[in-house]
mmCIF file of C-alpha atoms in Angstrom:
data_model
loop_
_atom_site.group_PDB
_atom_site.id
_atom_site.type_symbol
_atom_site.label_atom_id
_atom_site.label_comp_id
_atom_site.label_asym_id
_atom_site.label_seq_id
_atom_site.Cartn_x
_atom_site.Cartn_y
_atom_site.Cartn_z
ATOM 1 C CA MET J 1483 210.453 38.552 13.791
ATOM 2 C CA PRO J 1484 213.528 36.979 14.299
ATOM 3 C CA ASP J 1485 215.042 36.418 18.160
ATOM 4 C CA LEU J 1486 217.102 38.940 20.130
ATOM 5 C CA PRO J 1487 220.743 38.258 20.045
ATOM 6 C CA ASP J 1488 222.469 38.146 22.937
ATOM 7 C CA ILE J 1489 224.448 40.681 24.159
ATOM 8 C CA PRO J 1490 227.617 41.394 26.292
ATOM 9 C CA SER J 1491 227.251 42.238 29.793
ATOM 10 C CA THR J 1492 228.876 45.318 30.059
ATOM 11 C CA ALA J 1493 226.619 46.307 26.804
ATOM 12 C CA ARG J 1494 223.286 45.237 29.222
ATOM 13 C CA GLY J 1495 223.106 49.201 30.159
ATOM 14 C CA GLY J 1496 222.999 50.080 26.358
ATOM 15 C CA PRO J 1497 220.950 47.615 24.094
ATOM 16 C CA MET J 1498 219.684 50.291 21.658
ATOM 17 C CA SER J 1499 223.342 51.579 21.549
ATOM 18 C CA TYR J 1500 224.590 47.808 20.631
ATOM 19 C CA ALA J 1501 221.821 47.397 18.289
ATOM 20 C CA ILE J 1502 223.175 50.310 16.148
ATOM 21 C CA PHE J 1503 226.397 49.281 16.098
ATOM 22 C CA GLN J 1504 225.660 45.718 15.408
ATOM 23 C CA LEU J 1505 223.196 47.236 12.616
ATOM 24 C CA ALA J 1506 226.435 49.303 11.060
ATOM 25 C CA ARG J 1507 228.274 47.230 11.024
ATOM 26 C CA ALA J 1508 226.331 44.695 9.206
ATOM 27 C CA HIS J 1509 224.990 47.158 6.671
ATOM 28 C CA ARG J 1510 228.549 49.135 5.734
ATOM 29 C CA ALA J 1511 230.164 45.330 5.314
ATOM 30 C CA ARG J 1512 227.257 44.552 2.630
ATOM 31 C CA ALA J 1513 227.480 47.658 1.065
ATOM 32 C CA ALA J 1514 231.022 47.183 0.590
ATOM 33 C CA VAL J 1515 230.794 44.000 -1.393
ATOM 34 C CA LEU J 1516 228.551 45.408 -3.772
ATOM 35 C CA LEU J 1517 230.901 48.368 -3.823
ATOM 36 C CA ARG J 1518 233.672 46.011 -4.493
ATOM 37 C CA GLU J 1519 231.736 44.897 -7.774
ATOM 38 C CA MET J 1520 232.368 47.969 -8.800
ATOM 39 C CA ASP J 1521 235.670 49.059 -7.476
ATOM 40 C CA LEU J 1522 235.095 51.518 -4.862
ATOM 41 C CA HIS J 1523 235.567 51.479 -1.298
ATOM 42 C CA PRO J 1524 232.883 52.320 1.138
ATOM 43 C CA GLY J 1525 232.877 56.176 1.349
ATOM 44 C CA GLN J 1526 233.492 56.273 -1.899
ATOM 45 C CA GLU J 1527 229.826 56.052 -3.207
ATOM 46 C CA LEU J 1528 229.088 59.407 -0.523
ATOM 47 C CA LEU J 1529 231.674 61.508 -1.929
ATOM 48 C CA LEU J 1530 230.001 60.727 -5.095
ATOM 49 C CA MET J 1531 226.433 61.006 -4.625
ATOM 50 C CA GLN J 1532 227.547 64.509 -3.506
ATOM 51 C CA LEU J 1533 229.584 65.392 -6.530
ATOM 52 C CA LEU J 1534 226.871 64.133 -8.454
ATOM 53 C CA ASP J 1535 224.321 66.586 -6.855
ATOM 54 C CA ARG J 1536 226.493 69.437 -7.236
ATOM 55 C CA ASP J 1537 229.529 68.946 -8.723
ATOM 56 C CA GLY J 1538 232.680 71.580 -7.905
ATOM 57 C CA GLN J 1539 232.610 71.621 -4.483
ATOM 58 C CA SER J 1540 235.621 72.133 -2.338
ATOM 59 C CA GLN J 1541 236.748 69.527 -0.234
ATOM 60 C CA SER J 1542 236.069 71.257 2.976
ATOM 61 C CA GLU J 1543 232.610 71.720 1.922
ATOM 62 C CA LEU J 1544 232.953 67.476 1.029
ATOM 63 C CA LEU J 1545 233.788 67.098 4.600
ATOM 64 C CA GLU J 1546 230.970 68.612 5.926
ATOM 65 C CA CYS J 1547 228.273 67.076 3.911
ATOM 66 C CA VAL J 1548 229.442 63.149 4.291
ATOM 67 C CA GLY J 1549 230.809 63.868 8.401
ATOM 68 C CA LEU J 1550 234.300 62.130 7.665
ATOM 69 C CA ASP J 1551 237.297 63.224 9.039
ATOM 70 C CA HIS J 1552 239.767 64.760 7.182
ATOM 71 C CA SER J 1553 242.216 62.214 6.089
ATOM 72 C CA THR J 1554 239.475 59.446 5.398
ATOM 73 C CA VAL J 1555 238.334 62.129 2.553
ATOM 74 C CA SER J 1556 241.427 62.868 1.302
ATOM 75 C CA LYS J 1557 242.760 59.495 1.030
ATOM 76 C CA SER J 1558 239.223 58.508 -0.481
ATOM 77 C CA LEU J 1559 239.659 61.256 -2.977
ATOM 78 C CA ARG J 1560 243.206 60.936 -3.718
ATOM 79 C CA ARG J 1561 241.987 57.221 -4.863
ATOM 80 C CA MET J 1562 239.262 58.546 -6.626
ATOM 81 C CA GLN J 1563 241.201 60.788 -8.848
ATOM 82 C CA ASP J 1564 243.626 58.098 -9.630
ATOM 83 C CA ALA J 1565 240.896 55.623 -10.607
ATOM 84 C CA GLY J 1566 239.886 58.605 -12.880
ATOM 85 C CA LEU J 1567 236.653 59.476 -11.597
ATOM 86 C CA LEU J 1568 237.372 62.864 -10.368
ATOM 87 C CA VAL J 1569 239.676 65.946 -10.590
ATOM 88 C CA ARG J 1570 241.178 68.300 -8.454
ATOM 89 C CA GLU J 1571 242.605 71.920 -9.056
ATOM 90 C CA PRO J 1572 243.051 74.497 -7.230
ATOM 91 C CA ALA J 1573 239.979 77.347 -6.842
ATOM 92 C CA ALA J 1574 240.833 80.679 -9.142
ATOM 93 C CA HIS J 1575 239.683 82.672 -5.757
ATOM 94 C CA ASP J 1576 242.241 80.974 -3.216
ATOM 95 C CA ARG J 1577 245.041 78.890 -4.966
ATOM 96 C CA ARG J 1578 245.126 77.034 -1.443
ATOM 97 C CA VAL J 1579 241.099 75.802 -1.746
ATOM 98 C CA MET J 1580 240.634 72.390 -3.704
ATOM 99 C CA VAL J 1581 237.759 71.893 -5.591
ATOM 100 C CA VAL J 1582 236.730 68.251 -6.836
ATOM 101 C CA HIS J 1583 234.964 68.178 -10.408
ATOM 102 C CA LEU J 1584 233.712 64.601 -11.706
ATOM 103 C CA THR J 1585 235.345 63.201 -15.102
ATOM 104 C CA ASP J 1586 233.108 61.661 -17.164
ATOM 105 C CA LYS J 1587 234.098 58.394 -15.933
ATOM 106 C CA GLY J 1588 232.488 59.779 -12.470
ATOM 107 C CA ARG J 1589 228.907 60.964 -13.706
ATOM 108 C CA ALA J 1590 228.830 57.625 -15.347
ATOM 109 C CA LEU J 1591 228.267 56.173 -12.035
ATOM 110 C CA ARG J 1592 225.222 58.138 -11.288
ATOM 111 C CA GLU J 1593 222.481 55.157 -12.157
ATOM 112 C CA PRO J 1594 225.297 52.200 -11.295
ATOM 113 C CA ILE J 1595 224.975 53.526 -7.633
ATOM 114 C CA ALA J 1596 221.555 54.280 -8.104
ATOM 115 C CA ALA J 1597 221.126 50.624 -8.080
ATOM 116 C CA LEU J 1598 223.745 49.521 -5.947
ATOM 117 C CA TRP J 1599 221.796 51.583 -3.174
ATOM 118 C CA GLN J 1600 218.255 50.451 -4.623
ATOM 119 C CA THR J 1601 219.427 46.808 -3.971
ATOM 120 C CA LEU J 1602 220.961 47.660 -0.228
ATOM 121 C CA GLU J 1603 217.722 49.137 0.798
ATOM 122 C CA GLU J 1604 216.117 46.395 -0.534
ATOM 123 C CA SER J 1605 217.862 43.594 1.266
ATOM 124 C CA SER J 1606 217.862 45.553 4.578
ATOM 125 C CA ALA J 1607 214.424 46.180 4.792
ATOM 126 C CA ARG J 1608 213.289 42.459 3.266
ATOM 127 C CA ASP J 1609 211.829 41.746 6.484
ATOM 128 C CA LEU J 1610 210.119 44.411 7.044
ATOM 129 C CA SER J 1611 206.687 46.065 6.325
ATOM 130 C CA ALA J 1612 206.898 49.735 4.457
ATOM 131 C CA ARG J 1613 205.615 50.896 8.093
ATOM 132 C CA GLN J 1614 208.004 49.730 10.041
ATOM 133 C CA ALA J 1615 210.638 50.545 6.953
ATOM 134 C CA GLU J 1616 209.318 54.210 7.546
ATOM 135 C CA ASP J 1617 209.038 54.659 11.298
ATOM 136 C CA PHE J 1618 212.864 53.133 11.298
ATOM 137 C CA VAL J 1619 213.949 56.279 9.101
ATOM 138 C CA ARG J 1620 212.090 59.049 11.259
ATOM 139 C CA THR J 1621 213.358 56.851 14.680
ATOM 140 C CA ALA J 1622 217.277 56.581 12.747
ATOM 141 C CA HIS J 1623 217.009 60.287 12.215
ATOM 142 C CA ALA J 1624 215.569 61.520 15.849
ATOM 143 C CA ILE J 1625 218.207 59.323 17.327
ATOM 144 C CA THR J 1626 221.037 61.132 15.152
ATOM 145 C CA GLU J 1627 219.436 64.134 15.984
ATOM 146 C CA ALA J 1628 219.894 63.417 19.212
ATOM 147 C CA ILE J 1629 223.266 62.539 19.388
ATOM 148 C CA ALA J 1630 224.254 65.384 17.344
ATOM 149 C CA GLY J 1631 223.071 67.435 20.269
ATOM 150 C CA GLY J 1632 225.281 66.443 22.244
ATOM 151 C CA ALA J 1633 225.297 63.680 25.104
ATOM 152 C CA PRO J 1634 223.762 64.743 28.510
ATOM 153 C CA GLN J 1635 225.481 65.706 30.721
ATOM 154 C CA SER J 1636 226.237 62.629 33.766
ATOM 155 C CA GLY J 1637 226.331 63.250 37.831
#
């Protein structure tokens, strides 16, 4: 097992939080390298995954699914539309609502994205046993739920 890295003295009261930050940063950097090879920006694959599972979602539905802010999603969708991966059009029931549909080029990314995600998974879990990987997923979900449930009151 590798040695634990030194953490800044101000983070010593939150070693788990610091480890999560370091993990997220490293994971995102590795994903960015793989995504660049597909001419995608980080986060775009998440939008594509959502649309591949259910095409024709509104921008609001996509926002809710991926948990990113409005400006980030809007910018990503604009870039993806410019790249020919999707089209946005007003909904028939309400012209103010924008509905997002994949193009053939966007749909063709299903397998490459699945392969990219598998590569990322394999490199992430390379030094873990199957049990450690399963425990990590459970722990990560528990932490996510705890955070989503709100911070405890200080005082």
